Amino acid sequence: MFKKQHALQSKSEIALRNIVVSGTLIFYLIFLIVPIGIALVGSFHEWNPLDGTYRFLGLENYINIMKSGDFWNSIWNTILFSVVVIFFRVGLGFLCAYAIFSSLIKFKGFYRAIYYMPVVTPMIAVAYVWKFIYHPQIGLLNHLLGTHVNWLMNANTALIAIMAMTIWKDFGYAVVMFMAGLYSLPEDAMEAAKVDGCTGVQLLRYVTLPLLKPMTLFVVVTSIINYLQAYVQVMVMTEGGPGKATYLSSYIIYNEAFVKYNFGYASAMAFILFVVTAVLTVISFRVSADKV
Amino acid sequence: MRKRLVSMLLAGCMVVSLCGCGKTAAGDTATDTTSTDSGTEEAATEEAAAVPGEVFGDTVQYDPNVPINNGEDIKIDFWEWGSDELFQQIVDGYTAIHPNVQIELVNNPWEDYWTKLPLALDGKDGPAIFNIHNSYHQNIVNYCAPYDIPTEDLEKDFNGVAAHVIDGNVYYIDYGIMTGSVYYNKDMWEAAGLTDADIPKTWDDMIAVAKKLTIKDGDNIVQAGWSFNDNVNSNYLMGVNYQLGQNLFDTDNKTCVVDNDATKKVFQMLIDAYDKEGVGSKDFGTSATDSFGQGQAAMAIAWGWFNNTLQSDYPDINYGVFEIPTFDGDPYAYNRYNGESTFGINKNADEKQQAVAQDIVKYFLANDELQVKFNLAMNTFPAKTSLADNEEILSNKAMAAIADHIDKYIWPGPVPATVEDSLKIAAENVFYNDMSIDEALKTAQDTINNDLKSKNFEAVESLYKYAK
């Protein structure tokens, strides 16, 4: 393994490299590749590991999923949720980052920390706090708005309420990423644009935004992967309700696996979600590839 | 200087958080209890467990004079969730009689228990004895050894044993039963000019009383007379139907039949209570029990566990409990119940360990003091028939409420989660998504029966004492 030796590398350095790389590979093999393989095989079975049920079904799980209204409803909700949250995460994240980046703003570190605090707070804690904020009688939101809306038990507002909470919690990540991008912009390009007489808006449109496209793509792709797996906020705030109004794909997968113990069916759903995630990620790269 | 101050503060925070971790870890992980550790400080400070000298029990008896494992030292694991002090009493009592037995009590959080336990039982090092909840019956029962106590002896001492007989064997039974009763706020009751004589016996009475207890400010409810938000499924659609003679399952004991006239009648009664009678609102409070605890609802139906919740989380609420109302005073059954189960014995454990586990089960079943303690702690009514009139039991509000008709409650069996979950969705669809009752119940029934195809479930409603 790794026999090719660079002239300047010592034997101990090579040994260390081999140990680190092999260890990482073994870790991912045991805790990622093998479980994924087991789940893939399991997706063709009726499978409950807790009572020992394991019966080959062929494609039956996949066929049933394709026929399931709940599944398509959850896919629609998941895509809607992801698109809206990503749009606001990227948009708000960029606007805040650009504002903080401005030379007019002092205490930049303070603002960066404030925006990033919700990101490092566990989702489960944030979700519980926001559940209280949305409470129809004692919630802060109704108190501020002077309304009596049951935000989380109204099919028209429940998913929006979850999206709003998720945007609030997560957009700080985009703020920090865009600030990193803004600080790494080539100063000569910015200076040249200013010398050429660019206004602030032109500088933003024709220089800053194009140069930030790699960072934007990174935030969008990581967000797609993240939000297609969104689960905790639904579990805590609505349990998929009212009815099935806030069913997201990951919530159904959890429900099938750990409530109904249909591990085979849940594995098949997880693989479909995996494919959807991969396709959307590739599309994001393709769309941006010629522009980055 | 400032950095040093910040460093010291952070270090202090870390120490505090580590202390917190330590405490949590101690509470969540294994608690080792060693009978032979009688010289420890802990043992010295606690009252020593009494050692009975004589045989005790009714039909199922325990003889403390018979040595276990020929008096040779043996160690077993006993898994449970969340009730260390309660289970410690079994351990202390048993090991006082048999000091050669070392029992390690292992407390797993409920969330982990049901994934860890089957996997542990599948191996060689699983616990010899473990606590069971019947909602996980299907995942656990295949790992259980049958009790070596004659079924007829169990039936003489305990109610509901027949429902637990599988192919002539018993793997666990109920030591207590829990069901839904009405919790009412006594202060609100008094403020509305109501007395004990007003305690409702029928649903019509319940609505009339609830109207008196409801307070509004214009169109807005300030105090709900009766709330059933978030528990329509478990406390009404899976219980009140029995009052009208309607089971949850068909006569084949496998097909769910929640789409029926009786359940529709119950559903309609609840909708009318809110929409026509105005005793509460689907948008007033997110959960009936939370609203009751927070002093926003005067009445709520809840199961026995709520008695504990009120005492621990809402100690200022002055409350009483009465039996669930009926439609005509003479119901087929009052409500559904569920049991708190006795312990499972690991069939894959070493034979000697299994023998000790069997002996512990017998000790527990024969021991009235433990039966009372467990039932009081769990707010369940004793399944042991000889304890039905026990003063301590009847001094508990939740148990006193159901004592008079304890034989008129039905257990449908270890119903898979899909029944409760699908009816929860049905209730939310009707109350919040404007779906008709007919469509909601039909959808729920179809979902349940589809899910049940892969389950080996058989209802036991036909074993009800007054089954038609």
Coordinates of N, CA, C and O in Angstrom, one line a residue, chain B residues 165-280:
Chain B
V165 N -51.9 -16.1 27.5 CA -51.5 -17.5 27.3 C -51.2 -17.7 25.8 O -52.1 -17.4 25.0
I166 N -50.0 -18.2 25.5 CA -49.6 -18.4 24.1 C -49.2 -19.9 24.0 O -48.2 -20.3 24.6
D167 N -50.0 -20.6 23.2 CA -49.7 -22.1 23.0 C -49.5 -22.8 24.4 O -48.7 -23.6 24.6
G168 N -50.4 -22.4 25.3 CA -50.4 -23.1 26.6 C -49.3 -22.5 27.6 O -49.3 -22.9 28.7
N169 N -48.5 -21.6 27.1 CA -47.5 -21.0 28.0 C -47.8 -19.6 28.3 O -48.4 -18.8 27.6
V170 N -47.2 -19.1 29.5 CA -47.3 -17.7 29.9 C -45.9 -17.2 29.9 O -45.0 -17.8 30.6
Y171 N -45.6 -16.0 29.2 CA -44.3 -15.5 29.2 C -44.2 -14.2 30.1 O -43.2 -13.8 30.5
Y172 N -45.3 -13.6 30.3 CA -45.5 -12.5 31.3 C -47.0 -12.3 31.4 O -47.8 -12.7 30.6
I173 N -47.3 -11.6 32.6 CA -48.7 -11.3 32.8 C -48.8 -9.8 33.2 O -47.7 -9.1 33.2
D174 N -49.9 -9.3 33.6 CA -50.1 -8.0 34.1 C -50.0 -8.0 35.6 O -50.6 -8.9 36.2
Y175 N -49.2 -7.1 36.2 CA -49.3 -7.0 37.7 C -50.3 -5.9 38.0 O -50.8 -5.7 39.1
G176 N -50.5 -5.0 37.0 CA -51.5 -3.9 37.3 C -52.1 -3.4 36.0 O -51.5 -3.7 34.9
I177 N -53.2 -2.8 36.1 CA -53.9 -2.3 34.8 C -54.1 -0.8 34.9 O -54.4 -0.3 36.0
M178 N -54.0 -0.2 33.8 CA -54.1 1.3 33.7 C -55.1 1.6 32.7 O -55.2 1.0 31.6
T179 N -55.9 2.7 33.0 CA -56.9 3.1 32.0 C -57.2 4.6 32.1 O -56.5 5.2 32.9
G180 N -58.1 5.1 31.3 CA -58.4 6.5 31.3 C -59.6 6.8 32.3 O -60.6 6.1 32.4
S181 N -59.4 7.9 33.0 CA -60.4 8.5 33.9 C -60.4 10.0 33.7 O -59.6 10.5 33.1
V182 N -61.4 10.6 34.3 CA -61.5 12.1 34.1 C -60.9 12.8 35.3 O -61.2 12.5 36.5
Y183 N -59.9 13.6 35.0 CA -59.3 14.5 36.0 C -60.0 15.8 36.0 O -60.2 16.4 34.9
Y184 N -60.3 16.3 37.2 CA -61.0 17.6 37.2 C -60.4 18.5 38.3 O -59.9 18.0 39.3
N185 N -60.4 19.8 37.9 CA -59.7 20.8 38.8 C -60.7 21.2 39.9 O -61.8 21.8 39.6
K186 N -60.4 20.8 41.1 CA -61.4 21.1 42.2 C -61.7 22.5 42.5 O -62.8 22.9 42.8
D187 N -60.6 23.4 42.3 CA -60.8 24.8 42.5 C -61.8 25.4 41.5 O -62.7 26.2 41.8
M188 N -61.6 25.0 40.2 CA -62.5 25.5 39.2 C -63.9 25.0 39.4 O -64.9 25.7 39.1
W189 N -63.9 23.7 39.8 CA -65.2 23.1 40.1 C -66.0 23.9 41.1 O -67.2 24.2 41.0
E190 N -65.3 24.2 42.2 CA -65.9 25.0 43.3 C -66.3 26.4 42.8 O -67.4 26.9 43.1
A191 N -65.4 27.0 42.1 CA -65.7 28.4 41.6 C -66.9 28.4 40.7 O -67.6 29.4 40.6
A192 N -67.2 27.3 40.0 CA -68.4 27.2 39.1 C -69.6 26.8 39.9 O -70.7 26.6 39.3
G193 N -69.5 26.7 41.2 CA -70.6 26.3 42.1 C -71.0 24.8 42.0 O -72.1 24.4 42.3
L194 N -70.1 24.0 41.6 CA -70.3 22.6 41.5 C -69.9 21.8 42.7 O -69.0 22.3 43.4
T195 N -70.6 20.7 43.0 CA -70.3 19.9 44.2 C -70.0 18.5 43.7 O -70.2 18.2 42.5
D196 N -69.7 17.6 44.7 CA -69.5 16.2 44.3 C -70.7 15.6 43.7 O -70.6 14.6 42.9
A197 N -71.9 16.1 44.0 CA -73.1 15.6 43.5 C -73.2 15.8 42.0 O -74.0 15.2 41.3
D198 N -72.4 16.8 41.5 CA -72.5 17.1 40.1 C -71.5 16.2 39.2 O -71.4 16.4 38.0
I199 N -70.8 15.3 39.9 CA -69.9 14.5 39.1 C -70.7 13.7 38.0 O -71.6 13.0 38.4
P200 N -70.3 13.9 36.8 CA -71.2 13.3 35.7 C -71.1 11.8 35.6 O -70.0 11.3 35.7
K201 N -72.2 11.2 35.3 CA -72.2 9.8 35.0 C -72.4 9.5 33.5 O -72.0 8.4 33.1
T202 N -72.9 10.4 32.8 CA -73.1 10.2 31.4 C -72.4 11.3 30.6 O -72.1 12.4 31.2
W203 N -72.3 11.1 29.3 CA -71.6 12.1 28.5 C -72.4 13.4 28.4 O -71.9 14.5 28.3
D204 N -73.8 13.2 28.4 CA -74.6 14.5 28.4 C -74.3 15.3 29.7 O -74.2 16.5 29.6
D205 N -74.2 14.6 30.8 CA -73.9 15.3 32.0 C -72.5 15.9 32.0 O -72.3 17.1 32.4
M206 N -71.6 15.2 31.3 CA -70.2 15.7 31.2 C -70.2 17.1 30.4 O -69.6 18.0 30.8
I207 N -71.0 17.1 29.4 CA -71.0 18.3 28.5 C -71.7 19.4 29.3 O -71.2 20.6 29.3
A208 N -72.8 19.1 30.0 CA -73.5 20.1 30.8 C -72.6 20.7 31.9 O -72.5 21.9 32.1
V209 N -71.8 19.9 32.5 CA -70.9 20.3 33.6 C -69.8 21.1 32.9 O -69.4 22.2 33.4
A210 N -69.3 20.7 31.8 CA -68.2 21.3 31.1 C -68.6 22.7 30.7 O -67.8 23.7 30.7
K211 N -69.8 22.9 30.3 CA -70.3 24.2 29.9 C -70.2 25.2 31.1 O -69.9 26.4 30.9
K212 N -70.6 24.7 32.3 CA -70.5 25.5 33.5 C -69.1 25.9 33.8 O -68.8 26.9 34.4
L213 N -68.2 25.0 33.4 CA -66.8 25.3 33.8 C -66.0 26.1 32.8 O -64.9 26.5 33.0
T214 N -66.7 26.3 31.6 CA -66.0 27.1 30.6 C -66.1 28.6 30.8 O -67.2 29.1 31.1
I215 N -65.0 29.3 30.7 CA -65.0 30.8 30.8 C -64.5 31.4 29.5 O -63.5 30.9 29.0
K216 N -65.3 32.4 29.0 CA -64.9 33.0 27.8 C -64.8 34.5 28.0 O -65.4 35.1 28.8
D217 N -64.0 35.1 27.1 CA -63.8 36.6 27.1 C -64.2 36.9 25.6 O -63.4 36.9 24.7
G218 N -65.5 37.3 25.5 CA -66.0 37.5 24.1 C -66.1 36.1 23.4 O -66.6 35.2 24.0
D219 N -65.4 36.0 22.3 CA -65.4 34.7 21.6 C -64.2 33.9 22.0 O -64.2 32.7 21.6
N220 N -63.3 34.5 22.7 CA -62.1 33.7 23.1 C -62.3 32.9 24.4 O -62.8 33.5 25.4
I221 N -61.9 31.7 24.3 CA -61.9 30.9 25.5 C -60.8 31.2 26.5 O -59.6 31.4 26.1
V222 N -61.1 31.4 27.7 CA -60.1 31.7 28.7 C -59.8 30.5 29.6 O -58.7 30.2 30.0
Q223 N -60.9 29.7 29.8 CA -60.8 28.4 30.5 C -61.7 27.4 29.8 O -62.9 27.6 29.7
A224 N -61.1 26.3 29.4 CA -61.9 25.3 28.8 C -62.5 24.4 29.8 O -61.9 24.0 30.8
G225 N -63.8 24.1 29.6 CA -64.4 23.2 30.6 C -63.9 21.8 30.4 O -63.8 21.0 31.4
W226 N -63.6 21.4 29.2 CA -63.2 20.0 28.9 C -62.3 20.1 27.7 O -62.7 20.7 26.7
S227 N -61.1 19.5 27.8 CA -60.2 19.5 26.7 C -59.9 18.1 26.3 O -59.7 17.3 27.2
F228 N -59.8 17.8 25.0 CA -59.3 16.5 24.6 C -58.3 16.7 23.4 O -58.1 15.7 22.6
N229 N -57.7 17.8 23.3 CA -56.7 18.0 22.3 C -55.6 17.1 22.4 O -55.0 16.9 23.5
D230 N -55.1 16.5 21.3 CA -54.0 15.6 21.2 C -54.2 14.2 21.8 O -53.2 13.5 21.9
N231 N -55.4 13.9 22.3 CA -55.5 12.5 22.8 C -56.9 11.9 22.4 O -57.4 11.0 23.0
V232 N -57.5 12.5 21.3 CA -58.7 11.9 20.8 C -58.6 10.5 20.5 O -59.4 9.6 20.7
N233 N -57.4 10.1 19.9 CA -57.2 8.8 19.4 C -57.1 7.8 20.6 O -57.9 6.8 20.7
S234 N -56.2 8.0 21.5 CA -55.9 7.0 22.5 C -57.0 7.0 23.6 O -57.3 5.9 24.1
N235 N -57.6 8.1 23.9 CA -58.5 8.1 25.1 C -60.0 8.0 24.7 O -60.9 7.8 25.5
Y236 N -60.3 8.2 23.4 CA -61.7 8.2 23.0 C -62.0 7.2 21.9 O -62.8 6.3 22.0
L237 N -61.2 7.3 20.8 CA -61.5 6.4 19.6 C -61.1 5.0 19.9 O -61.5 4.1 19.2
M238 N -60.2 4.8 20.8 CA -59.7 3.5 21.2 C -60.2 3.1 22.6 O -59.6 2.3 23.3
G239 N -61.4 3.6 23.0 CA -61.9 3.2 24.3 C -63.4 3.4 24.5 O -64.1 2.5 24.9
V240 N -63.9 4.6 24.1 CA -65.3 4.9 24.4 C -66.1 4.0 23.5 O -67.3 3.7 23.8
N241 N -65.6 3.6 22.3 CA -66.3 2.7 21.4 C -66.8 1.4 22.1 O -67.9 0.9 21.8
Y242 N -66.0 0.9 23.1 CA -66.4 -0.3 23.9 C -67.7 -0.1 24.6 O -68.5 -1.0 24.9
Q243 N -68.0 1.2 25.1 CA -69.2 1.4 25.8 C -70.4 1.1 25.0 O -71.5 0.7 25.5
L244 N -70.3 1.2 23.6 CA -71.4 0.9 22.7 C -71.3 -0.5 22.2 O -72.0 -0.9 21.2
G245 N -70.5 -1.3 22.8 CA -70.4 -2.7 22.4 C -69.5 -2.9 21.1 O -69.6 -4.0 20.5
Q246 N -68.7 -2.0 20.7 CA -68.0 -2.1 19.5 C -66.5 -2.3 19.8 O -65.8 -1.5 20.4
N247 N -66.0 -3.5 19.4 CA -64.6 -3.8 19.5 C -63.8 -3.1 18.5 O -64.3 -2.6 17.5
L248 N -62.4 -3.1 18.7 CA -61.5 -2.5 17.7 C -61.3 -3.5 16.6 O -60.9 -3.1 15.5
F249 N -61.4 -4.8 16.9 CA -61.1 -5.8 15.9 C -62.3 -6.7 15.6 O -63.1 -6.9 16.5
D250 N -62.3 -7.3 14.4 CA -63.4 -8.1 14.0 C -63.3 -9.5 14.7 O -62.3 -9.8 15.5
T251 N -64.2 -10.4 14.5 CA -64.3 -11.6 15.2 C -63.1 -12.6 14.8 O -62.8 -13.5 15.5
D252 N -62.4 -12.3 13.7 CA -61.3 -13.1 13.3 C -60.0 -12.6 14.2 O -59.0 -13.2 14.1
N253 N -60.2 -11.6 15.0 CA -59.2 -11.1 15.9 C -58.0 -10.5 15.2 O -56.9 -10.3 15.8
K254 N -58.1 -10.3 13.9 CA -57.0 -9.8 13.1 C -57.3 -8.6 12.3 O -56.4 -7.7 12.0
T255 N -58.6 -8.4 11.9 CA -59.0 -7.3 11.1 C -59.5 -6.2 11.9 O -60.4 -6.3 12.7
C256 N -58.8 -5.0 11.7 CA -59.2 -3.8 12.5 C -60.5 -3.2 11.9 O -60.7 -3.1 10.7
V257 N -61.5 -2.8 12.8 CA -62.8 -2.4 12.3 C -63.1 -1.0 12.9 O -64.2 -0.8 13.4
V258 N -62.2 -0.1 12.9 CA -62.5 1.2 13.5 C -63.4 2.1 12.7 O -64.0 3.1 13.2
D259 N -63.7 1.7 11.4 CA -64.6 2.4 10.6 C -66.0 1.9 10.9 O -66.5 1.0 10.2
N260 N -66.7 2.3 12.0 CA -67.9 1.8 12.4 C -68.8 2.9 13.0 O -68.3 4.0 13.3
D261 N -70.1 2.5 13.1 CA -71.1 3.5 13.6 C -70.8 4.0 15.0 O -71.0 5.2 15.3
A262 N -70.3 3.1 15.9 CA -70.1 3.5 17.3 C -68.9 4.5 17.3 O -69.0 5.5 18.0
T263 N -67.8 4.2 16.6 CA -66.7 5.2 16.7 C -67.1 6.5 16.0 O -66.7 7.6 16.5
K264 N -67.9 6.4 15.0 CA -68.4 7.7 14.4 C -69.2 8.5 15.4 O -69.2 9.7 15.4
K265 N -70.0 7.8 16.2 CA -70.9 8.5 17.2 C -70.0 9.2 18.2 O -70.2 10.3 18.6
V266 N -68.9 8.5 18.6 CA -68.0 9.1 19.6 C -67.3 10.3 19.0 O -67.2 11.3 19.6
F267 N -66.9 10.1 17.8 CA -66.2 11.2 17.1 C -67.1 12.4 17.0 O -66.7 13.6 17.3
Q268 N -68.4 12.2 16.6 CA -69.3 13.3 16.4 C -69.6 14.0 17.8 O -69.8 15.2 17.8
M269 N -69.7 13.2 18.8 CA -69.9 13.8 20.2 C -68.8 14.8 20.5 O -69.1 15.8 21.1
L270 N -67.6 14.4 20.2 CA -66.5 15.3 20.5 C -66.5 16.6 19.7 O -66.3 17.7 20.2
I271 N -66.8 16.4 18.4 CA -66.9 17.6 17.6 C -68.0 18.5 18.1 O -67.8 19.7 18.2
D272 N -69.1 17.9 18.4 CA -70.2 18.8 18.9 C -69.9 19.4 20.2 O -70.3 20.6 20.5
A273 N -69.1 18.8 21.1 CA -68.7 19.3 22.4 C -68.0 20.6 22.1 O -68.2 21.6 22.9
Y274 N -67.1 20.7 21.1 CA -66.4 21.9 20.9 C -67.2 22.9 20.0 O -67.3 24.0 20.4
D275 N -67.7 22.4 18.9 CA -68.3 23.3 17.9 C -69.7 23.8 18.3 O -70.1 24.9 18.1
K276 N -70.5 22.9 18.9 CA -71.9 23.3 19.2 C -72.0 23.8 20.7 O -72.7 24.8 21.0
E277 N -71.4 23.0 21.6 CA -71.5 23.3 23.0 C -70.5 24.3 23.5 O -70.7 24.9 24.5
G278 N -69.4 24.4 22.8 CA -68.4 25.4 23.1 C -67.6 25.2 24.4 O -67.2 26.1 25.1
V279 N -67.5 23.9 24.8 CA -66.8 23.6 26.1 C -65.3 23.7 26.0 O -64.6 23.5 26.9
G280 N -64.8 23.9 24.8 CA -63.3 24.0 24.5 C -63.1 24.3 23.1 O -64.1 24.6 22.3

